[in-house]
Amino acid sequence: MASSSTTEQTQLQDMEEDDAEMDEREMESENDDGEDMGDEASDDEDENDSSEDEKENEAEIQRLEEQLSINAFDYNCHVDLIKLLKQEGELLRLRKARQKMSELFPLTEEIWLDWLKDEMRMTEEEPNREAVYELFERAVKDYICPEIWLEYAQYSIGGMGSPGGIEKARSIFERAVTAVGLHMTKGHTVWEAYREFEDAILSTVQPPPGRIPSPEEQERLSAQVGRIQTLFRRQLAIPLIDMENTFAEYEEWSETGVADTIVNQYKKALQQMEKYKTLEESLLVAETPKLAEYQTYLEFELKEGDPARIQITFERALAENCLVPDMWEKYTKYLDRQLKIKDLVLSTHERAVRNCPWTMGLWKSYLLALERHRADHKTISDVFEKALSAGFIQATDYVEIWQAYLDYLRRRVDFSNESSKELEELRAAFARSLDYMKQDVEERFGESGDSSCVIMQVWAKIEALHCKNIQKSRELWDSIMTKGNAKYANMWLEYYNLERSYGDTVHCRKALHRAVQCTSDYPEHVCEVLLTFERVEGSIEDWDVAVQKTETRLIRVNEQRARTAEKEANLALQEEEKAEQQRKMKADKKAQKKAQKVFRAGEKRKADQQEGFQDDWSDNSVSKRKRPNDQTTEEFMETETGHFGKKPPPGYKPAPPGMKKPQQAVVPQQSDDKIELRNDNSSVFISNLAYTLEEPEAKLRTLFETCGPINQIRPVFGNKGGFKGYCYVQFEAPVSVSEALKLDRSEMEGRPMFVSPCVDKSKNPDFKVFKYNTAMEKHKIFISGLPFSCTKEQLEEISKSHGTVKEVRLVTYRSGKPKGLAYVEFANEAQASQAVLKMDGLEMEGNKISVAISNPPRRNTEKPGFNRPASDARQAYGSRGRGRTQLSLLPRSLHRPAEATSKVANGTAAERAPPSSSSSSSSAAAASKPLSNSDFAKMLLSK
């Protein structure tokens, strides 16, 4: 019973536990349902957002695809489309987009690696690995990139299990170390991967521990150990980064020690590494694209002369400067002349034109290389057609590429056969080239690019020389002359020489007679050639006709030249008269400005004299009190510029208090003479100084003492005592002037100081220190858009790689702040033109600069001026012009009618007193010198 009851209790407990578990499960399920409902709601929101993003991305993808259907050469559009398709996971469309882009452009390292990794993931489940191998082969042809080669070799390891997989992987590793094993900074990664691959194979051929290998196994083991040892030896013989660790690893790996030959090779490689260390460091710290550093590196390698190292250095430079045509030209020229390996040469030429398709020289070199290496005719024709559609930047480029292709076709023809397929193809190509120049090129550029008809001249010579078809040659020359070339003597002489060599006497005479009538550049030379021809070939009748024609033609030419010379003389006279009028207007305007300044200063002096007269009047007539602290100043005029300043006369001392004032003028007459003593031949004019410059005389003396002994420095101050920003420096000897002029545009407290010869412009108004050139300067380039931080040294460093730089001038404001403009003068026109082509569009510190041949605009020198002479103002209103008021400040008792005035030494006008019996001597004195305040007082008292 007890057992049964215990069993029942146990069953009841089990049932209760089961019920509790059921309740818990129901509650959990309810909670899970609630959570699932919340998750479903959030998932719905995420799906809505993602669907909207997908729609936007799909619309953008369609827009990019439409844009590429219009312009397939939009590089950025290709890149954006690939990014969007990768983001959306459209692998098939992504593959197609990458394929299209790779057909038009060489892909960058990043694009290739992304594409290869995607393809490797897609083929993991597929047995077809050959497609990826083909893609790797295309990738390594665009650029010699260590990362792509390493990826290629590592991918090949995955196929070791297939038949021949080990040998295929080993051959790819060999190609990799051959291509990039010499790369100074990245080559060691490929070598290490290669050794790891061979180490893995070594582990498979080693017998288990304790078992003696069979002879076959021992042979395989020895061969594998030899491969690894050979890899160590080859790597240690090359200067690479981290060589020391490689050597230590070899010492640890080798059971027999390191051979002396390997040690010697290792030490030699270390010495080479030291030579390359500075070059590698300069590349490491330089900013992309490091063109100057790579050029220095290449110059070093070319001097060393190791072809493999030269090749890898070119490849490294081109990986970062793939759009620099000059770099490709140097590389292809080196391969054409030195290595001459067909596959390497042709593949490099193909890469060059894919990277820089707009450069005609690269296409021309490619055609020549194809012909040189015996490429088939269809290949060369296809390359030429691609060149025509490349989009050259000049009309003359099309002329040159046509000439290169026509030269190739001419070399194919066997002229021993009167008619052949090659000859007909050559003639058809000549005819097509003329149509192409007339239609396509002229429509695009507005000119055919072949004004001298060089292609037609070559065709005519071929017809006459090789085909013996002189009639066709004459027809071509007639066409040449109708295209505006009949006025040039050299064209007629070319035609005459052709007739002389392959034609007859009759046509030679006709050509020379036509040349005499049509030539306008060198008619005398053509006439002389005709007379010489008749001396050798002609009869007396032919001689008479030739003499008559040449005389008539020369008379007409001389008459025409005389009329032209007369016309040019008249134009020159008109220009001279115009220039004379401009000089006169300028001098009049300067004189008027000077008179106006004299007038303003004169009014002030007149006011001071009248005030002094009133003081003298009160002193003499009332109590004759003494005026203490009476200080008189003398004004003087700077004749060089027409500006005024106040300065006490030399040797002047103020009178002490209580001293009686003298009756005569207090200013010595010789003071003005001393101030005016100057020598322009030994003086320079300093301008553009800061108005706030403190102690200008002391600072300028310190600066110019190095040029020679200084006689005096005269800074110019305004009426209020402020410095006016310019001064004069007079040396003791004229020799010092040339040294002082070298300080022109030197900085003085942050402003460029202008130093120029001291010239009295009232006597020489046309003198200019710097004259702007208004004609085209073909040896000088004009650069705009420069960053304001650009220095003269930086610009010279950039420019000197394109030629010999004679002068660099940065254009600044008068304050010294740069305008972002500059002029660079080269040794000749060719260097300047080369610099324009290479520097235009170059980026400097984020600014894209514009470069062109210097062609300054014509300056407008016809400025309105006043023709009224300044002397009128002086005669009507005195030396200082009209005053501010017309009120007379003279007492009525002293007032006299205005009479003729006369000038005196200091430039003032004195009134002539009427003759008087009492004081004839005083009136004479008054006529010869200005009246003082005391003289006026005496005149008043005599009343």
PDB file of N, CA, C and O in Angstrom, residues 185-225:
ATOM      1  N   THR A 185      61.086  48.037 -53.225  1.00  0.00           N
ATOM      2  CA  THR A 185      60.311  48.061 -51.985  1.00  0.00           C
ATOM      3  C   THR A 185      59.270  46.955 -51.890  1.00  0.00           C
ATOM      4  O   THR A 185      58.857  46.591 -50.789  1.00  0.00           O
ATOM      5  N   LYS A 186      58.818  46.394 -53.018  1.00  0.00           N
ATOM      6  CA  LYS A 186      57.753  45.392 -52.983  1.00  0.00           C
ATOM      7  C   LYS A 186      58.165  44.047 -53.577  1.00  0.00           C
ATOM      8  O   LYS A 186      57.391  43.089 -53.510  1.00  0.00           O
ATOM      9  N   GLY A 187      59.336  43.965 -54.141  1.00  0.00           N
ATOM     10  CA  GLY A 187      59.747  42.727 -54.788  1.00  0.00           C
ATOM     11  C   GLY A 187      59.955  41.582 -53.814  1.00  0.00           C
ATOM     12  O   GLY A 187      59.733  40.411 -54.154  1.00  0.00           O
ATOM     13  N   HIS A 188      60.370  41.895 -52.577  1.00  0.00           N
ATOM     14  CA  HIS A 188      60.668  40.807 -51.631  1.00  0.00           C
ATOM     15  C   HIS A 188      59.423  40.000 -51.275  1.00  0.00           C
ATOM     16  O   HIS A 188      59.529  38.821 -50.919  1.00  0.00           O
ATOM     17  N   THR A 189      58.221  40.588 -51.364  1.00  0.00           N
ATOM     18  CA  THR A 189      57.004  39.840 -51.038  1.00  0.00           C
ATOM     19  C   THR A 189      56.776  38.704 -52.032  1.00  0.00           C
ATOM     20  O   THR A 189      56.333  37.608 -51.650  1.00  0.00           O
ATOM     21  N   VAL A 190      57.080  38.947 -53.317  1.00  0.00           N
ATOM     22  CA  VAL A 190      56.920  37.912 -54.328  1.00  0.00           C
ATOM     23  C   VAL A 190      57.950  36.800 -54.109  1.00  0.00           C
ATOM     24  O   VAL A 190      57.636  35.597 -54.212  1.00  0.00           O
ATOM     25  N   TRP A 191      59.187  37.187 -53.787  1.00  0.00           N
ATOM     26  CA  TRP A 191      60.219  36.178 -53.530  1.00  0.00           C
ATOM     27  C   TRP A 191      59.838  35.306 -52.327  1.00  0.00           C
ATOM     28  O   TRP A 191      60.003  34.079 -52.352  1.00  0.00           O
ATOM     29  N   GLU A 192      59.356  35.910 -51.277  1.00  0.00           N
ATOM     30  CA  GLU A 192      58.990  35.142 -50.086  1.00  0.00           C
ATOM     31  C   GLU A 192      57.830  34.203 -50.376  1.00  0.00           C
ATOM     32  O   GLU A 192      57.818  33.047 -49.904  1.00  0.00           O
ATOM     33  N   ALA A 193      56.839  34.667 -51.142  1.00  0.00           N
ATOM     34  CA  ALA A 193      55.724  33.789 -51.496  1.00  0.00           C
ATOM     35  C   ALA A 193      56.210  32.605 -52.335  1.00  0.00           C
ATOM     36  O   ALA A 193      55.732  31.461 -52.164  1.00  0.00           O
ATOM     37  N   TYR A 194      57.154  32.864 -53.223  1.00  0.00           N
ATOM     38  CA  TYR A 194      57.708  31.800 -54.053  1.00  0.00           C
ATOM     39  C   TYR A 194      58.418  30.758 -53.191  1.00  0.00           C
ATOM     40  O   TYR A 194      58.251  29.538 -53.365  1.00  0.00           O
ATOM     41  N   ARG A 195      59.198  31.211 -52.192  1.00  0.00           N
ATOM     42  CA  ARG A 195      59.905  30.268 -51.323  1.00  0.00           C
ATOM     43  C   ARG A 195      58.929  29.487 -50.440  1.00  0.00           C
ATOM     44  O   ARG A 195      59.131  28.302 -50.167  1.00  0.00           O
ATOM     45  N   GLU A 196      57.884  30.149 -49.970  1.00  0.00           N
ATOM     46  CA  GLU A 196      56.882  29.434 -49.177  1.00  0.00           C
ATOM     47  C   GLU A 196      56.214  28.341 -50.009  1.00  0.00           C
ATOM     48  O   GLU A 196      55.916  27.242 -49.501  1.00  0.00           O
ATOM     49  N   PHE A 197      55.957  28.643 -51.288  1.00  0.00           N
ATOM     50  CA  PHE A 197      55.377  27.635 -52.180  1.00  0.00           C
ATOM     51  C   PHE A 197      56.313  26.427 -52.321  1.00  0.00           C
ATOM     52  O   PHE A 197      55.890  25.266 -52.211  1.00  0.00           O
ATOM     53  N   GLU A 198      57.590  26.699 -52.526  1.00  0.00           N
ATOM     54  CA  GLU A 198      58.546  25.596 -52.666  1.00  0.00           C
ATOM     55  C   GLU A 198      58.735  24.857 -51.336  1.00  0.00           C
ATOM     56  O   GLU A 198      58.946  23.628 -51.322  1.00  0.00           O
ATOM     57  N   ASP A 199      58.652  25.561 -50.213  1.00  0.00           N
ATOM     58  CA  ASP A 199      58.742  24.891 -48.913  1.00  0.00           C
ATOM     59  C   ASP A 199      57.570  23.936 -48.702  1.00  0.00           C
ATOM     60  O   ASP A 199      57.724  22.847 -48.132  1.00  0.00           O
ATOM     61  N   ALA A 200      56.384  24.372 -49.166  1.00  0.00           N
ATOM     62  CA  ALA A 200      55.220  23.492 -49.038  1.00  0.00           C
ATOM     63  C   ALA A 200      55.402  22.229 -49.869  1.00  0.00           C
ATOM     64  O   ALA A 200      55.035  21.119 -49.428  1.00  0.00           O
ATOM     65  N   ILE A 201      55.981  22.346 -51.028  1.00  0.00           N
ATOM     66  CA  ILE A 201      56.243  21.159 -51.858  1.00  0.00           C
ATOM     67  C   ILE A 201      57.294  20.288 -51.203  1.00  0.00           C
ATOM     68  O   ILE A 201      57.219  19.032 -51.228  1.00  0.00           O
ATOM     69  N   LEU A 202      58.300  20.930 -50.577  1.00  0.00           N
ATOM     70  CA  LEU A 202      59.351  20.163 -49.896  1.00  0.00           C
ATOM     71  C   LEU A 202      58.767  19.301 -48.790  1.00  0.00           C
ATOM     72  O   LEU A 202      59.194  18.143 -48.580  1.00  0.00           O
ATOM     73  N   SER A 203      57.797  19.826 -48.063  1.00  0.00           N
ATOM     74  CA  SER A 203      57.198  19.051 -46.976  1.00  0.00           C
ATOM     75  C   SER A 203      56.455  17.820 -47.493  1.00  0.00           C
ATOM     76  O   SER A 203      56.301  16.834 -46.756  1.00  0.00           O
ATOM     77  N   THR A 204      55.995  17.850 -48.733  1.00  0.00           N
ATOM     78  CA  THR A 204      55.272  16.700 -49.292  1.00  0.00           C
ATOM     79  C   THR A 204      56.206  15.611 -49.795  1.00  0.00           C
ATOM     80  O   THR A 204      55.803  14.441 -49.893  1.00  0.00           O
ATOM     81  N   VAL A 205      57.445  15.960 -50.149  1.00  0.00           N
ATOM     82  CA  VAL A 205      58.370  14.955 -50.691  1.00  0.00           C
ATOM     83  C   VAL A 205      59.303  14.391 -49.624  1.00  0.00           C
ATOM     84  O   VAL A 205      60.040  13.436 -49.892  1.00  0.00           O
ATOM     85  N   GLN A 206      59.293  14.997 -48.429  1.00  0.00           N
ATOM     86  CA  GLN A 206      60.140  14.475 -47.369  1.00  0.00           C
ATOM     87  C   GLN A 206      59.541  13.171 -46.827  1.00  0.00           C
ATOM     88  O   GLN A 206      58.327  13.079 -46.585  1.00  0.00           O
ATOM     89  N   PRO A 207      60.368  12.132 -46.605  1.00  0.00           N
ATOM     90  CA  PRO A 207      59.860  10.866 -46.054  1.00  0.00           C
ATOM     91  C   PRO A 207      59.492  11.017 -44.584  1.00  0.00           C
ATOM     92  O   PRO A 207      60.000  11.913 -43.906  1.00  0.00           O
ATOM     93  N   PRO A 208      58.628  10.156 -44.083  1.00  0.00           N
ATOM     94  CA  PRO A 208      58.286  10.213 -42.656  1.00  0.00           C
ATOM     95  C   PRO A 208      59.521   9.963 -41.801  1.00  0.00           C
ATOM     96  O   PRO A 208      60.488   9.324 -42.236  1.00  0.00           O
ATOM     97  N   PRO A 209      59.528  10.468 -40.578  1.00  0.00           N
ATOM     98  CA  PRO A 209      60.699  10.253 -39.704  1.00  0.00           C
ATOM     99  C   PRO A 209      60.917   8.773 -39.440  1.00  0.00           C
ATOM    100  O   PRO A 209      59.985   8.000 -39.206  1.00  0.00           O
ATOM    101  N   GLY A 210      62.172   8.360 -39.524  1.00  0.00           N
ATOM    102  CA  GLY A 210      62.522   6.974 -39.244  1.00  0.00           C
ATOM    103  C   GLY A 210      62.569   6.088 -40.471  1.00  0.00           C
ATOM    104  O   GLY A 210      63.049   4.941 -40.382  1.00  0.00           O
ATOM    105  N   ARG A 211      62.059   6.577 -41.595  1.00  0.00           N
ATOM    106  CA  ARG A 211      62.083   5.745 -42.794  1.00  0.00           C
ATOM    107  C   ARG A 211      63.154   6.254 -43.746  1.00  0.00           C
ATOM    108  O   ARG A 211      63.254   7.461 -43.984  1.00  0.00           O
ATOM    109  N   ILE A 212      63.907   5.330 -44.284  1.00  0.00           N
ATOM    110  CA  ILE A 212      64.966   5.680 -45.226  1.00  0.00           C
ATOM    111  C   ILE A 212      64.336   5.878 -46.598  1.00  0.00           C
ATOM    112  O   ILE A 212      63.617   5.000 -47.087  1.00  0.00           O
ATOM    113  N   PRO A 213      64.566   7.069 -47.227  1.00  0.00           N
ATOM    114  CA  PRO A 213      63.944   7.320 -48.530  1.00  0.00           C
ATOM    115  C   PRO A 213      64.571   6.459 -49.619  1.00  0.00           C
ATOM    116  O   PRO A 213      65.750   6.076 -49.554  1.00  0.00           O
ATOM    117  N   SER A 214      63.793   6.146 -50.583  1.00  0.00           N
ATOM    118  CA  SER A 214      64.287   5.399 -51.744  1.00  0.00           C
ATOM    119  C   SER A 214      65.138   6.318 -52.612  1.00  0.00           C
ATOM    120  O   SER A 214      65.111   7.544 -52.451  1.00  0.00           O
ATOM    121  N   PRO A 215      65.888   5.753 -53.531  1.00  0.00           N
ATOM    122  CA  PRO A 215      66.709   6.619 -54.412  1.00  0.00           C
ATOM    123  C   PRO A 215      65.862   7.644 -55.174  1.00  0.00           C
ATOM    124  O   PRO A 215      66.293   8.798 -55.348  1.00  0.00           O
ATOM    125  N   GLU A 216      64.701   7.253 -55.621  1.00  0.00           N
ATOM    126  CA  GLU A 216      63.852   8.212 -56.346  1.00  0.00           C
ATOM    127  C   GLU A 216      63.382   9.328 -55.414  1.00  0.00           C
ATOM    128  O   GLU A 216      63.377  10.509 -55.780  1.00  0.00           O
ATOM    129  N   GLU A 217      62.988   8.947 -54.196  1.00  0.00           N
ATOM    130  CA  GLU A 217      62.552   9.956 -53.232  1.00  0.00           C
ATOM    131  C   GLU A 217      63.714  10.869 -52.847  1.00  0.00           C
ATOM    132  O   GLU A 217      63.533  12.082 -52.691  1.00  0.00           O
ATOM    133  N   GLN A 218      64.883  10.289 -52.695  1.00  0.00           N
ATOM    134  CA  GLN A 218      66.042  11.107 -52.350  1.00  0.00           C
ATOM    135  C   GLN A 218      66.381  12.075 -53.476  1.00  0.00           C
ATOM    136  O   GLN A 218      66.762  13.230 -53.229  1.00  0.00           O
ATOM    137  N   GLU A 219      66.224  11.639 -54.696  1.00  0.00           N
ATOM    138  CA  GLU A 219      66.491  12.526 -55.841  1.00  0.00           C
ATOM    139  C   GLU A 219      65.498  13.686 -55.879  1.00  0.00           C
ATOM    140  O   GLU A 219      65.892  14.840 -56.103  1.00  0.00           O
ATOM    141  N   ARG A 220      64.200  13.352 -55.643  1.00  0.00           N
ATOM    142  CA  ARG A 220      63.201  14.427 -55.624  1.00  0.00           C
ATOM    143  C   ARG A 220      63.462  15.375 -54.464  1.00  0.00           C
ATOM    144  O   ARG A 220      63.321  16.596 -54.603  1.00  0.00           O
ATOM    145  N   LEU A 221      63.860  14.826 -53.329  1.00  0.00           N
ATOM    146  CA  LEU A 221      64.137  15.667 -52.164  1.00  0.00           C
ATOM    147  C   LEU A 221      65.316  16.597 -52.432  1.00  0.00           C
ATOM    148  O   LEU A 221      65.273  17.804 -52.124  1.00  0.00           O
ATOM    149  N   SER A 222      66.379  16.055 -53.015  1.00  0.00           N
ATOM    150  CA  SER A 222      67.559  16.884 -53.304  1.00  0.00           C
ATOM    151  C   SER A 222      67.231  17.971 -54.325  1.00  0.00           C
ATOM    152  O   SER A 222      67.700  19.118 -54.210  1.00  0.00           O
ATOM    153  N   ALA A 223      66.434  17.621 -55.324  1.00  0.00           N
ATOM    154  CA  ALA A 223      66.062  18.614 -56.333  1.00  0.00           C
ATOM    155  C   ALA A 223      65.245  19.747 -55.721  1.00  0.00           C
ATOM    156  O   ALA A 223      65.443  20.937 -56.042  1.00  0.00           O
ATOM    157  N   GLN A 224      64.348  19.391 -54.788  1.00  0.00           N
ATOM    158  CA  GLN A 224      63.523  20.429 -54.170  1.00  0.00           C
ATOM    159  C   GLN A 224      64.344  21.326 -53.256  1.00  0.00           C
ATOM    160  O   GLN A 224      64.173  22.552 -53.226  1.00  0.00           O
ATOM    161  N   VAL A 225      65.259  20.719 -52.494  1.00  0.00           N
ATOM    162  CA  VAL A 225      66.153  21.531 -51.652  1.00  0.00           C
ATOM    163  C   VAL A 225      67.000  22.451 -52.519  1.00  0.00           C
ATOM    164  O   VAL A 225      67.244  23.625 -52.187  1.00  0.00           O
TER     165      VAL A 225
END
